[in-house]
């Protein structure tokens, strides 16, 4: 199965990515799309800065995609993750999973997001509205617990 | 051997990457961390909380007991916060 993995600074178009995934396909019965957006944290945040580990980010997401396609009967998969400066309201990450029936697409998308958050080498730092550079965002224990439930 | 650092580990260490020649007896990631902590206050600060900093050998996550023989690139970084 073909899958698309991209790590990029520029914004993406979720609708265009979905259209590309399903174009010409008559076997796909379900597409689940998850978009992760940058919040303004109650108006505090000017932007998030995402640092990543080039090379490992692609490799690790590729390994997660391999796990997802071996666990669920997916017919298509797209993962796009941005790095650099991202303003509130902009999208950070996109996961598209396509399958014949909805359950596989729902579960694979949820699995991929749980592992992207805890295993893909990206780190977030806050830039505040008052012009100062805030702190690095701490990893959440809840995210680790969410990933653990797939073991 | 090349070492690379990310996020607040990079900031505390004060560099993005470096080449190191390791003395004999540095066999695992945990050995390497102990050796780095002895180099300067900056490294001691970066690795002050044992178990918080994560490691990867040649782009694959590893545990502290992982052996480093043959590694081309070892990375140290905080727990991931992507997605």
JSON list of C-alpha atoms in Angstrom, two decimals:
[
{"chain": "A", "resi": 1, "resn": "UNK", "atom": "CA", "xyz": [0.00, 0.00, 0.00]},
{"chain": "A", "resi": 2, "resn": "UNK", "atom": "CA", "xyz": [1.24, 3.46, -0.85]},
{"chain": "A", "resi": 3, "resn": "UNK", "atom": "CA", "xyz": [1.53, 5.98, 1.87]},
{"chain": "A", "resi": 4, "resn": "UNK", "atom": "CA", "xyz": [2.55, 9.60, 1.87]},
{"chain": "A", "resi": 5, "resn": "UNK", "atom": "CA", "xyz": [4.68, 11.06, 4.66]},
{"chain": "A", "resi": 6, "resn": "UNK", "atom": "CA", "xyz": [5.86, 14.65, 4.55]},
{"chain": "A", "resi": 7, "resn": "UNK", "atom": "CA", "xyz": [7.66, 16.85, 7.06]},
{"chain": "A", "resi": 8, "resn": "UNK", "atom": "CA", "xyz": [7.45, 20.46, 5.95]},
{"chain": "A", "resi": 9, "resn": "UNK", "atom": "CA", "xyz": [7.52, 24.06, 7.12]},
{"chain": "A", "resi": 10, "resn": "UNK", "atom": "CA", "xyz": [4.79, 25.34, 4.81]},
{"chain": "A", "resi": 11, "resn": "UNK", "atom": "CA", "xyz": [1.05, 24.99, 5.50]},
{"chain": "A", "resi": 12, "resn": "UNK", "atom": "CA", "xyz": [-0.92, 22.16, 3.90]},
{"chain": "A", "resi": 13, "resn": "UNK", "atom": "CA", "xyz": [-4.42, 21.89, 2.44]},
{"chain": "A", "resi": 14, "resn": "UNK", "atom": "CA", "xyz": [-6.29, 19.07, 4.16]},
{"chain": "A", "resi": 15, "resn": "UNK", "atom": "CA", "xyz": [-9.05, 18.97, 1.52]},
{"chain": "A", "resi": 16, "resn": "UNK", "atom": "CA", "xyz": [-6.52, 18.73, -1.33]},
{"chain": "A", "resi": 17, "resn": "UNK", "atom": "CA", "xyz": [-4.63, 15.97, 0.52]},
{"chain": "A", "resi": 18, "resn": "UNK", "atom": "CA", "xyz": [-7.89, 14.03, 0.98]},
{"chain": "A", "resi": 19, "resn": "UNK", "atom": "CA", "xyz": [-8.79, 14.45, -2.69]},
{"chain": "A", "resi": 20, "resn": "UNK", "atom": "CA", "xyz": [-5.33, 13.18, -3.72]},
{"chain": "A", "resi": 21, "resn": "UNK", "atom": "CA", "xyz": [-5.68, 10.15, -1.45]},
{"chain": "A", "resi": 22, "resn": "UNK", "atom": "CA", "xyz": [-9.03, 9.06, -2.86]},
{"chain": "A", "resi": 23, "resn": "UNK", "atom": "CA", "xyz": [-8.73, 10.16, -6.52]},
{"chain": "A", "resi": 24, "resn": "UNK", "atom": "CA", "xyz": [-9.59, 7.31, -8.87]},
{"chain": "A", "resi": 25, "resn": "UNK", "atom": "CA", "xyz": [-10.16, 4.87, -6.01]},
{"chain": "A", "resi": 26, "resn": "UNK", "atom": "CA", "xyz": [-13.40, 2.88, -5.99]},
{"chain": "A", "resi": 27, "resn": "UNK", "atom": "CA", "xyz": [-12.44, 0.51, -3.17]},
{"chain": "A", "resi": 28, "resn": "UNK", "atom": "CA", "xyz": [-12.25, 3.08, -0.36]},
{"chain": "A", "resi": 29, "resn": "UNK", "atom": "CA", "xyz": [-15.37, 3.27, 1.78]},
{"chain": "A", "resi": 30, "resn": "UNK", "atom": "CA", "xyz": [-14.06, 5.37, 4.67]},
{"chain": "A", "resi": 31, "resn": "UNK", "atom": "CA", "xyz": [-11.61, 8.22, 5.14]},
{"chain": "A", "resi": 32, "resn": "UNK", "atom": "CA", "xyz": [-10.85, 9.52, 8.61]},
{"chain": "A", "resi": 33, "resn": "UNK", "atom": "CA", "xyz": [-9.09, 12.89, 8.73]},
{"chain": "A", "resi": 34, "resn": "UNK", "atom": "CA", "xyz": [-7.50, 14.27, 11.87]},
{"chain": "A", "resi": 35, "resn": "UNK", "atom": "CA", "xyz": [-6.11, 17.81, 11.90]},
{"chain": "A", "resi": 36, "resn": "UNK", "atom": "CA", "xyz": [-4.15, 19.12, 14.88]},
{"chain": "A", "resi": 37, "resn": "UNK", "atom": "CA", "xyz": [-4.29, 22.90, 15.19]},
{"chain": "A", "resi": 38, "resn": "UNK", "atom": "CA", "xyz": [-2.29, 25.45, 17.14]},
{"chain": "A", "resi": 39, "resn": "UNK", "atom": "CA", "xyz": [-4.37, 26.92, 20.02]},
{"chain": "A", "resi": 40, "resn": "UNK", "atom": "CA", "xyz": [-3.82, 30.45, 21.36]},
{"chain": "A", "resi": 41, "resn": "UNK", "atom": "CA", "xyz": [-4.02, 29.16, 24.97]},
{"chain": "A", "resi": 42, "resn": "UNK", "atom": "CA", "xyz": [-6.57, 31.73, 26.09]},
{"chain": "A", "resi": 43, "resn": "UNK", "atom": "CA", "xyz": [-5.00, 34.53, 24.04]},
{"chain": "A", "resi": 44, "resn": "UNK", "atom": "CA", "xyz": [-1.55, 34.10, 25.59]},
{"chain": "A", "resi": 45, "resn": "UNK", "atom": "CA", "xyz": [0.20, 32.62, 22.60]},
{"chain": "A", "resi": 46, "resn": "UNK", "atom": "CA", "xyz": [1.60, 34.44, 19.53]},
{"chain": "A", "resi": 47, "resn": "UNK", "atom": "CA", "xyz": [2.91, 31.23, 17.97]},
{"chain": "A", "resi": 48, "resn": "UNK", "atom": "CA", "xyz": [4.30, 27.77, 18.55]},
{"chain": "A", "resi": 49, "resn": "UNK", "atom": "CA", "xyz": [7.80, 26.98, 17.35]},
{"chain": "A", "resi": 50, "resn": "UNK", "atom": "CA", "xyz": [8.25, 23.33, 16.40]},
{"chain": "A", "resi": 51, "resn": "UNK", "atom": "CA", "xyz": [11.76, 21.89, 16.34]},
{"chain": "A", "resi": 52, "resn": "UNK", "atom": "CA", "xyz": [12.32, 18.49, 14.78]},
{"chain": "A", "resi": 53, "resn": "UNK", "atom": "CA", "xyz": [15.09, 15.97, 14.18]},
{"chain": "A", "resi": 54, "resn": "UNK", "atom": "CA", "xyz": [15.51, 15.84, 10.39]},
{"chain": "A", "resi": 55, "resn": "UNK", "atom": "CA", "xyz": [15.99, 12.30, 9.16]},
{"chain": "A", "resi": 56, "resn": "UNK", "atom": "CA", "xyz": [14.72, 10.64, 12.31]},
{"chain": "A", "resi": 57, "resn": "UNK", "atom": "CA", "xyz": [11.32, 12.36, 12.05]},
{"chain": "A", "resi": 58, "resn": "UNK", "atom": "CA", "xyz": [10.71, 10.80, 8.62]},
{"chain": "A", "resi": 59, "resn": "UNK", "atom": "CA", "xyz": [12.13, 7.44, 9.75]},
{"chain": "A", "resi": 60, "resn": "UNK", "atom": "CA", "xyz": [10.09, 7.26, 12.94]},
{"chain": "A", "resi": 61, "resn": "UNK", "atom": "CA", "xyz": [6.82, 8.28, 11.24]},
{"chain": "A", "resi": 62, "resn": "UNK", "atom": "CA", "xyz": [7.58, 5.67, 8.56]},
{"chain": "A", "resi": 63, "resn": "UNK", "atom": "CA", "xyz": [7.93, 3.00, 11.26]},
{"chain": "A", "resi": 64, "resn": "UNK", "atom": "CA", "xyz": [4.61, 4.10, 12.82]},
{"chain": "A", "resi": 65, "resn": "UNK", "atom": "CA", "xyz": [2.95, 3.97, 9.39]},
{"chain": "A", "resi": 66, "resn": "UNK", "atom": "CA", "xyz": [4.30, 0.43, 8.90]},
{"chain": "A", "resi": 67, "resn": "UNK", "atom": "CA", "xyz": [2.85, -0.61, 12.26]},
{"chain": "A", "resi": 68, "resn": "UNK", "atom": "CA", "xyz": [-0.55, 0.91, 11.39]},
{"chain": "A", "resi": 69, "resn": "UNK", "atom": "CA", "xyz": [-0.70, -0.79, 8.01]},
{"chain": "A", "resi": 70, "resn": "UNK", "atom": "CA", "xyz": [0.20, -4.16, 9.53]},
{"chain": "A", "resi": 71, "resn": "UNK", "atom": "CA", "xyz": [-2.47, -3.82, 12.25]},
{"chain": "A", "resi": 72, "resn": "UNK", "atom": "CA", "xyz": [-5.37, -2.53, 10.14]},
{"chain": "A", "resi": 73, "resn": "UNK", "atom": "CA", "xyz": [-6.48, -3.20, 6.54]},
{"chain": "A", "resi": 74, "resn": "UNK", "atom": "CA", "xyz": [-5.74, 0.32, 5.30]},
{"chain": "A", "resi": 75, "resn": "UNK", "atom": "CA", "xyz": [-6.13, 1.30, 1.65]},
{"chain": "A", "resi": 76, "resn": "UNK", "atom": "CA", "xyz": [-4.39, 4.66, 1.95]},
{"chain": "A", "resi": 77, "resn": "UNK", "atom": "CA", "xyz": [-2.48, 6.73, 4.46]},
{"chain": "A", "resi": 78, "resn": "UNK", "atom": "CA", "xyz": [-1.22, 10.31, 4.50]},
{"chain": "A", "resi": 79, "resn": "UNK", "atom": "CA", "xyz": [0.73, 11.95, 7.33]},
{"chain": "A", "resi": 80, "resn": "UNK", "atom": "CA", "xyz": [1.90, 15.57, 7.10]},
{"chain": "A", "resi": 81, "resn": "UNK", "atom": "CA", "xyz": [3.69, 17.19, 10.06]},
{"chain": "A", "resi": 82, "resn": "UNK", "atom": "CA", "xyz": [4.88, 20.80, 10.04]},
{"chain": "A", "resi": 83, "resn": "UNK", "atom": "CA", "xyz": [7.88, 22.35, 11.75]},
{"chain": "A", "resi": 84, "resn": "UNK", "atom": "CA", "xyz": [8.95, 25.94, 12.31]},
{"chain": "A", "resi": 85, "resn": "UNK", "atom": "CA", "xyz": [6.78, 28.82, 13.49]},
{"chain": "A", "resi": 86, "resn": "UNK", "atom": "CA", "xyz": [3.04, 28.09, 13.52]},
{"chain": "A", "resi": 87, "resn": "UNK", "atom": "CA", "xyz": [0.43, 30.72, 14.41]},
{"chain": "A", "resi": 88, "resn": "UNK", "atom": "CA", "xyz": [-2.78, 30.04, 16.39]},
{"chain": "A", "resi": 89, "resn": "UNK", "atom": "CA", "xyz": [-5.48, 28.72, 14.08]},
{"chain": "A", "resi": 90, "resn": "UNK", "atom": "CA", "xyz": [-2.99, 27.11, 11.70]},
{"chain": "A", "resi": 91, "resn": "UNK", "atom": "CA", "xyz": [-2.75, 23.35, 11.28]},
{"chain": "A", "resi": 92, "resn": "UNK", "atom": "CA", "xyz": [0.28, 21.50, 12.71]},
{"chain": "A", "resi": 93, "resn": "UNK", "atom": "CA", "xyz": [-0.40, 17.91, 11.73]},
{"chain": "A", "resi": 94, "resn": "UNK", "atom": "CA", "xyz": [-2.66, 15.94, 9.38]},
{"chain": "A", "resi": 95, "resn": "UNK", "atom": "CA", "xyz": [-3.41, 12.22, 9.50]},
{"chain": "A", "resi": 96, "resn": "UNK", "atom": "CA", "xyz": [-5.61, 10.66, 6.80]},
{"chain": "A", "resi": 97, "resn": "UNK", "atom": "CA", "xyz": [-6.48, 6.98, 6.95]},
{"chain": "A", "resi": 98, "resn": "UNK", "atom": "CA", "xyz": [-8.52, 5.24, 4.26]},
{"chain": "A", "resi": 99, "resn": "UNK", "atom": "CA", "xyz": [-10.09, 1.78, 4.44]},
{"chain": "A", "resi": 100, "resn": "UNK", "atom": "CA", "xyz": [-13.03, -0.20, 3.09]},
{"chain": "A", "resi": 101, "resn": "UNK", "atom": "CA", "xyz": [-14.96, 0.18, 6.37]},
{"chain": "A", "resi": 102, "resn": "UNK", "atom": "CA", "xyz": [-14.90, 2.91, 9.00]},
{"chain": "A", "resi": 103, "resn": "UNK", "atom": "CA", "xyz": [-13.63, 1.08, 12.09]},
{"chain": "A", "resi": 104, "resn": "UNK", "atom": "CA", "xyz": [-10.15, 0.40, 10.70]},
{"chain": "A", "resi": 105, "resn": "UNK", "atom": "CA", "xyz": [-9.80, 4.02, 9.57]},
{"chain": "A", "resi": 106, "resn": "UNK", "atom": "CA", "xyz": [-10.94, 5.40, 12.96]},
{"chain": "A", "resi": 107, "resn": "UNK", "atom": "CA", "xyz": [-8.68, 3.11, 14.97]},
{"chain": "A", "resi": 108, "resn": "UNK", "atom": "CA", "xyz": [-5.60, 3.54, 12.77]},
{"chain": "A", "resi": 109, "resn": "UNK", "atom": "CA", "xyz": [-5.93, 7.35, 12.88]},
{"chain": "A", "resi": 110, "resn": "UNK", "atom": "CA", "xyz": [-6.24, 7.30, 16.67]},
{"chain": "A", "resi": 111, "resn": "UNK", "atom": "CA", "xyz": [-3.27, 4.92, 17.00]},
{"chain": "A", "resi": 112, "resn": "UNK", "atom": "CA", "xyz": [-1.13, 7.08, 14.71]},
{"chain": "A", "resi": 113, "resn": "UNK", "atom": "CA", "xyz": [-1.91, 10.29, 16.60]},
{"chain": "A", "resi": 114, "resn": "UNK", "atom": "CA", "xyz": [-1.19, 8.70, 19.99]},
{"chain": "A", "resi": 115, "resn": "UNK", "atom": "CA", "xyz": [2.20, 7.53, 18.75]},
{"chain": "A", "resi": 116, "resn": "UNK", "atom": "CA", "xyz": [3.01, 10.68, 16.77]},
{"chain": "A", "resi": 117, "resn": "UNK", "atom": "CA", "xyz": [2.60, 12.70, 19.97]},
{"chain": "A", "resi": 118, "resn": "UNK", "atom": "CA", "xyz": [4.85, 10.47, 22.06]},
{"chain": "A", "resi": 119, "resn": "UNK", "atom": "CA", "xyz": [7.36, 8.93, 19.59]},
{"chain": "A", "resi": 120, "resn": "UNK", "atom": "CA", "xyz": [7.92, 11.33, 16.69]},
{"chain": "A", "resi": 121, "resn": "UNK", "atom": "CA", "xyz": [10.92, 13.61, 17.37]},
{"chain": "A", "resi": 122, "resn": "UNK", "atom": "CA", "xyz": [9.24, 17.02, 17.49]},
{"chain": "A", "resi": 123, "resn": "UNK", "atom": "CA", "xyz": [9.36, 19.57, 20.31]},
{"chain": "A", "resi": 124, "resn": "UNK", "atom": "CA", "xyz": [7.16, 22.62, 20.85]},
{"chain": "A", "resi": 125, "resn": "UNK", "atom": "CA", "xyz": [8.14, 25.95, 22.34]},
{"chain": "A", "resi": 126, "resn": "UNK", "atom": "CA", "xyz": [5.77, 28.80, 23.11]},
{"chain": "A", "resi": 127, "resn": "UNK", "atom": "CA", "xyz": [6.20, 32.33, 21.79]},
{"chain": "A", "resi": 128, "resn": "UNK", "atom": "CA", "xyz": [4.08, 34.72, 23.83]},
{"chain": "A", "resi": 129, "resn": "UNK", "atom": "CA", "xyz": [2.01, 37.74, 22.75]},
{"chain": "A", "resi": 130, "resn": "UNK", "atom": "CA", "xyz": [4.17, 40.07, 24.86]},
{"chain": "A", "resi": 131, "resn": "UNK", "atom": "CA", "xyz": [7.11, 39.28, 22.55]},
{"chain": "A", "resi": 132, "resn": "UNK", "atom": "CA", "xyz": [8.97, 36.99, 24.94]},
{"chain": "A", "resi": 133, "resn": "UNK", "atom": "CA", "xyz": [10.00, 33.43, 24.22]},
{"chain": "A", "resi": 134, "resn": "UNK", "atom": "CA", "xyz": [8.12, 31.15, 26.58]},
{"chain": "A", "resi": 135, "resn": "UNK", "atom": "CA", "xyz": [8.97, 27.68, 27.80]},
{"chain": "A", "resi": 136, "resn": "UNK", "atom": "CA", "xyz": [9.29, 24.36, 26.02]},
{"chain": "A", "resi": 137, "resn": "UNK", "atom": "CA", "xyz": [6.00, 22.48, 26.24]},
{"chain": "A", "resi": 138, "resn": "UNK", "atom": "CA", "xyz": [6.21, 19.58, 28.69]},
{"chain": "A", "resi": 139, "resn": "UNK", "atom": "CA", "xyz": [5.28, 16.10, 27.55]},
{"chain": "A", "resi": 140, "resn": "UNK", "atom": "CA", "xyz": [1.97, 14.96, 29.09]},
{"chain": "A", "resi": 141, "resn": "UNK", "atom": "CA", "xyz": [1.63, 11.74, 31.03]},
{"chain": "A", "resi": 142, "resn": "UNK", "atom": "CA", "xyz": [-1.89, 11.40, 29.59]},
{"chain": "A", "resi": 143, "resn": "UNK", "atom": "CA", "xyz": [-0.35, 11.16, 26.11]},
{"chain": "A", "resi": 144, "resn": "UNK", "atom": "CA", "xyz": [1.92, 8.30, 27.23]},
{"chain": "A", "resi": 145, "resn": "UNK", "atom": "CA", "xyz": [-1.05, 6.51, 28.76]},
{"chain": "A", "resi": 146, "resn": "UNK", "atom": "CA", "xyz": [-3.03, 6.97, 25.54]},
{"chain": "A", "resi": 147, "resn": "UNK", "atom": "CA", "xyz": [-0.21, 5.37, 23.54]},
{"chain": "A", "resi": 148, "resn": "UNK", "atom": "CA", "xyz": [0.16, 2.52, 26.04]},
{"chain": "A", "resi": 149, "resn": "UNK", "atom": "CA", "xyz": [-3.40, 1.31, 25.47]},
{"chain": "A", "resi": 150, "resn": "UNK", "atom": "CA", "xyz": [-2.42, 0.08, 21.97]},
{"chain": "A", "resi": 151, "resn": "UNK", "atom": "CA", "xyz": [0.26, -2.29, 23.32]},
{"chain": "B", "resi": 1, "resn": "UNK", "atom": "CA", "xyz": [31.14, 9.40, 16.92]},
{"chain": "B", "resi": 2, "resn": "UNK", "atom": "CA", "xyz": [28.68, 12.23, 16.29]},
{"chain": "B", "resi": 3, "resn": "UNK", "atom": "CA", "xyz": [26.42, 13.48, 19.07]},
{"chain": "B", "resi": 4, "resn": "UNK", "atom": "CA", "xyz": [23.40, 15.68, 18.33]},
{"chain": "B", "resi": 5, "resn": "UNK", "atom": "CA", "xyz": [21.14, 17.57, 20.73]},
{"chain": "B", "resi": 6, "resn": "UNK", "atom": "CA", "xyz": [17.63, 18.96, 20.45]},
{"chain": "B", "resi": 7, "resn": "UNK", "atom": "CA", "xyz": [15.27, 21.42, 22.19]},
{"chain": "B", "resi": 8, "resn": "UNK", "atom": "CA", "xyz": [16.19, 22.28, 25.80]},
{"chain": "B", "resi": 9, "resn": "UNK", "atom": "CA", "xyz": [18.93, 19.64, 25.89]},
{"chain": "B", "resi": 10, "resn": "UNK", "atom": "CA", "xyz": [20.58, 21.52, 22.98]},
{"chain": "B", "resi": 11, "resn": "UNK", "atom": "CA", "xyz": [20.18, 24.84, 24.77]},
{"chain": "B", "resi": 12, "resn": "UNK", "atom": "CA", "xyz": [21.63, 23.56, 28.04]},
{"chain": "B", "resi": 13, "resn": "UNK", "atom": "CA", "xyz": [24.57, 21.82, 26.38]},
{"chain": "B", "resi": 14, "resn": "UNK", "atom": "CA", "xyz": [25.14, 24.95, 24.27]},
{"chain": "B", "resi": 15, "resn": "UNK", "atom": "CA", "xyz": [25.67, 23.25, 20.91]},
{"chain": "B", "resi": 16, "resn": "UNK", "atom": "CA", "xyz": [23.67, 21.45, 18.24]},
{"chain": "B", "resi": 17, "resn": "UNK", "atom": "CA", "xyz": [26.20, 18.66, 17.56]},
{"chain": "B", "resi": 18, "resn": "UNK", "atom": "CA", "xyz": [29.79, 17.56, 18.10]},
{"chain": "B", "resi": 19, "resn": "UNK", "atom": "CA", "xyz": [32.27, 14.80, 17.30]},
{"chain": "B", "resi": 20, "resn": "UNK", "atom": "CA", "xyz": [33.61, 12.92, 20.32]},
{"chain": "B", "resi": 21, "resn": "UNK", "atom": "CA", "xyz": [36.37, 10.39, 20.90]},
{"chain": "B", "resi": 22, "resn": "UNK", "atom": "CA", "xyz": [35.23, 8.14, 23.71]},
{"chain": "B", "resi": 23, "resn": "UNK", "atom": "CA", "xyz": [37.62, 6.59, 26.22]},
{"chain": "B", "resi": 24, "resn": "UNK", "atom": "CA", "xyz": [37.54, 2.83, 26.79]},
{"chain": "B", "resi": 25, "resn": "UNK", "atom": "CA", "xyz": [34.79, 1.57, 29.07]},
{"chain": "B", "resi": 26, "resn": "UNK", "atom": "CA", "xyz": [31.96, 3.65, 27.56]},
{"chain": "B", "resi": 27, "resn": "UNK", "atom": "CA", "xyz": [29.79, 0.80, 26.31]},
{"chain": "B", "resi": 28, "resn": "UNK", "atom": "CA", "xyz": [26.18, 1.91, 26.77]},
{"chain": "B", "resi": 29, "resn": "UNK", "atom": "CA", "xyz": [24.06, 5.05, 26.45]},
{"chain": "B", "resi": 30, "resn": "UNK", "atom": "CA", "xyz": [24.02, 5.29, 30.26]},
{"chain": "B", "resi": 31, "resn": "UNK", "atom": "CA", "xyz": [27.86, 5.15, 30.31]},
{"chain": "B", "resi": 32, "resn": "UNK", "atom": "CA", "xyz": [27.95, 7.93, 27.70]},
{"chain": "B", "resi": 33, "resn": "UNK", "atom": "CA", "xyz": [25.58, 10.12, 29.73]},
{"chain": "B", "resi": 34, "resn": "UNK", "atom": "CA", "xyz": [27.71, 9.63, 32.84]},
{"chain": "B", "resi": 35, "resn": "UNK", "atom": "CA", "xyz": [30.83, 10.57, 30.86]},
{"chain": "B", "resi": 36, "resn": "UNK", "atom": "CA", "xyz": [29.15, 13.66, 29.38]},
{"chain": "B", "resi": 37, "resn": "UNK", "atom": "CA", "xyz": [27.96, 14.83, 32.82]},
{"chain": "B", "resi": 38, "resn": "UNK", "atom": "CA", "xyz": [31.55, 14.82, 34.01]},
{"chain": "B", "resi": 39, "resn": "UNK", "atom": "CA", "xyz": [32.72, 17.13, 31.19]},
{"chain": "B", "resi": 40, "resn": "UNK", "atom": "CA", "xyz": [31.23, 20.43, 32.39]},
{"chain": "B", "resi": 41, "resn": "UNK", "atom": "CA", "xyz": [28.45, 22.14, 34.32]},
{"chain": "B", "resi": 42, "resn": "UNK", "atom": "CA", "xyz": [26.50, 22.57, 31.06]},
{"chain": "B", "resi": 43, "resn": "UNK", "atom": "CA", "xyz": [26.33, 18.82, 30.44]},
{"chain": "B", "resi": 44, "resn": "UNK", "atom": "CA", "xyz": [25.64, 18.13, 34.12]},
{"chain": "B", "resi": 45, "resn": "UNK", "atom": "CA", "xyz": [22.69, 20.57, 33.92]},
{"chain": "B", "resi": 46, "resn": "UNK", "atom": "CA", "xyz": [21.35, 19.07, 30.67]},
{"chain": "B", "resi": 47, "resn": "UNK", "atom": "CA", "xyz": [21.36, 15.56, 32.14]},
{"chain": "B", "resi": 48, "resn": "UNK", "atom": "CA", "xyz": [20.57, 16.50, 35.76]},
{"chain": "B", "resi": 49, "resn": "UNK", "atom": "CA", "xyz": [17.37, 14.46, 35.97]},
{"chain": "B", "resi": 50, "resn": "UNK", "atom": "CA", "xyz": [18.31, 10.89, 35.18]},
{"chain": "B", "resi": 51, "resn": "UNK", "atom": "CA", "xyz": [15.74, 9.22, 33.00]},
{"chain": "B", "resi": 52, "resn": "UNK", "atom": "CA", "xyz": [14.17, 12.41, 31.59]},
{"chain": "B", "resi": 53, "resn": "UNK", "atom": "CA", "xyz": [16.45, 12.86, 28.59]},
{"chain": "B", "resi": 54, "resn": "UNK", "atom": "CA", "xyz": [15.73, 10.40, 25.77]},
{"chain": "B", "resi": 55, "resn": "UNK", "atom": "CA", "xyz": [18.27, 8.92, 23.37]},
{"chain": "B", "resi": 56, "resn": "UNK", "atom": "CA", "xyz": [18.29, 7.63, 19.80]},
{"chain": "B", "resi": 57, "resn": "UNK", "atom": "CA", "xyz": [21.03, 5.69, 18.01]},
{"chain": "B", "resi": 58, "resn": "UNK", "atom": "CA", "xyz": [21.09, 6.19, 14.24]},
{"chain": "B", "resi": 59, "resn": "UNK", "atom": "CA", "xyz": [17.50, 7.55, 14.25]},
{"chain": "B", "resi": 60, "resn": "UNK", "atom": "CA", "xyz": [16.01, 4.76, 16.42]},
{"chain": "B", "resi": 61, "resn": "UNK", "atom": "CA", "xyz": [14.79, 5.29, 20.01]},
{"chain": "B", "resi": 62, "resn": "UNK", "atom": "CA", "xyz": [16.89, 3.36, 22.55]},
{"chain": "B", "resi": 63, "resn": "UNK", "atom": "CA", "xyz": [16.95, 2.71, 26.29]},
{"chain": "B", "resi": 64, "resn": "UNK", "atom": "CA", "xyz": [19.87, 3.68, 28.57]},
{"chain": "B", "resi": 65, "resn": "UNK", "atom": "CA", "xyz": [21.21, 0.12, 28.59]},
{"chain": "B", "resi": 66, "resn": "UNK", "atom": "CA", "xyz": [21.55, 0.09, 24.78]},
{"chain": "B", "resi": 67, "resn": "UNK", "atom": "CA", "xyz": [25.09, -0.58, 23.54]},
{"chain": "B", "resi": 68, "resn": "UNK", "atom": "CA", "xyz": [26.69, 2.17, 21.46]},
{"chain": "B", "resi": 69, "resn": "UNK", "atom": "CA", "xyz": [29.36, 0.16, 19.61]},
{"chain": "B", "resi": 70, "resn": "UNK", "atom": "CA", "xyz": [29.13, 0.92, 15.88]},
{"chain": "B", "resi": 71, "resn": "UNK", "atom": "CA", "xyz": [26.80, 3.89, 16.28]},
{"chain": "B", "resi": 72, "resn": "UNK", "atom": "CA", "xyz": [27.28, 6.70, 13.75]},
{"chain": "B", "resi": 73, "resn": "UNK", "atom": "CA", "xyz": [25.03, 9.28, 15.41]},
{"chain": "B", "resi": 74, "resn": "UNK", "atom": "CA", "xyz": [23.65, 9.40, 18.93]},
{"chain": "B", "resi": 75, "resn": "UNK", "atom": "CA", "xyz": [20.95, 11.97, 19.70]},
{"chain": "B", "resi": 76, "resn": "UNK", "atom": "CA", "xyz": [19.79, 13.31, 23.06]},
{"chain": "B", "resi": 77, "resn": "UNK", "atom": "CA", "xyz": [16.49, 15.17, 23.48]},
{"chain": "B", "resi": 78, "resn": "UNK", "atom": "CA", "xyz": [13.59, 15.83, 25.86]},
{"chain": "B", "resi": 79, "resn": "UNK", "atom": "CA", "xyz": [10.39, 13.75, 25.76]},
{"chain": "B", "resi": 80, "resn": "UNK", "atom": "CA", "xyz": [8.63, 14.43, 22.45]},
{"chain": "B", "resi": 81, "resn": "UNK", "atom": "CA", "xyz": [5.75, 16.94, 22.19]},
{"chain": "B", "resi": 82, "resn": "UNK", "atom": "CA", "xyz": [4.75, 16.76, 18.52]},
{"chain": "B", "resi": 83, "resn": "UNK", "atom": "CA", "xyz": [1.34, 16.17, 17.03]}
]
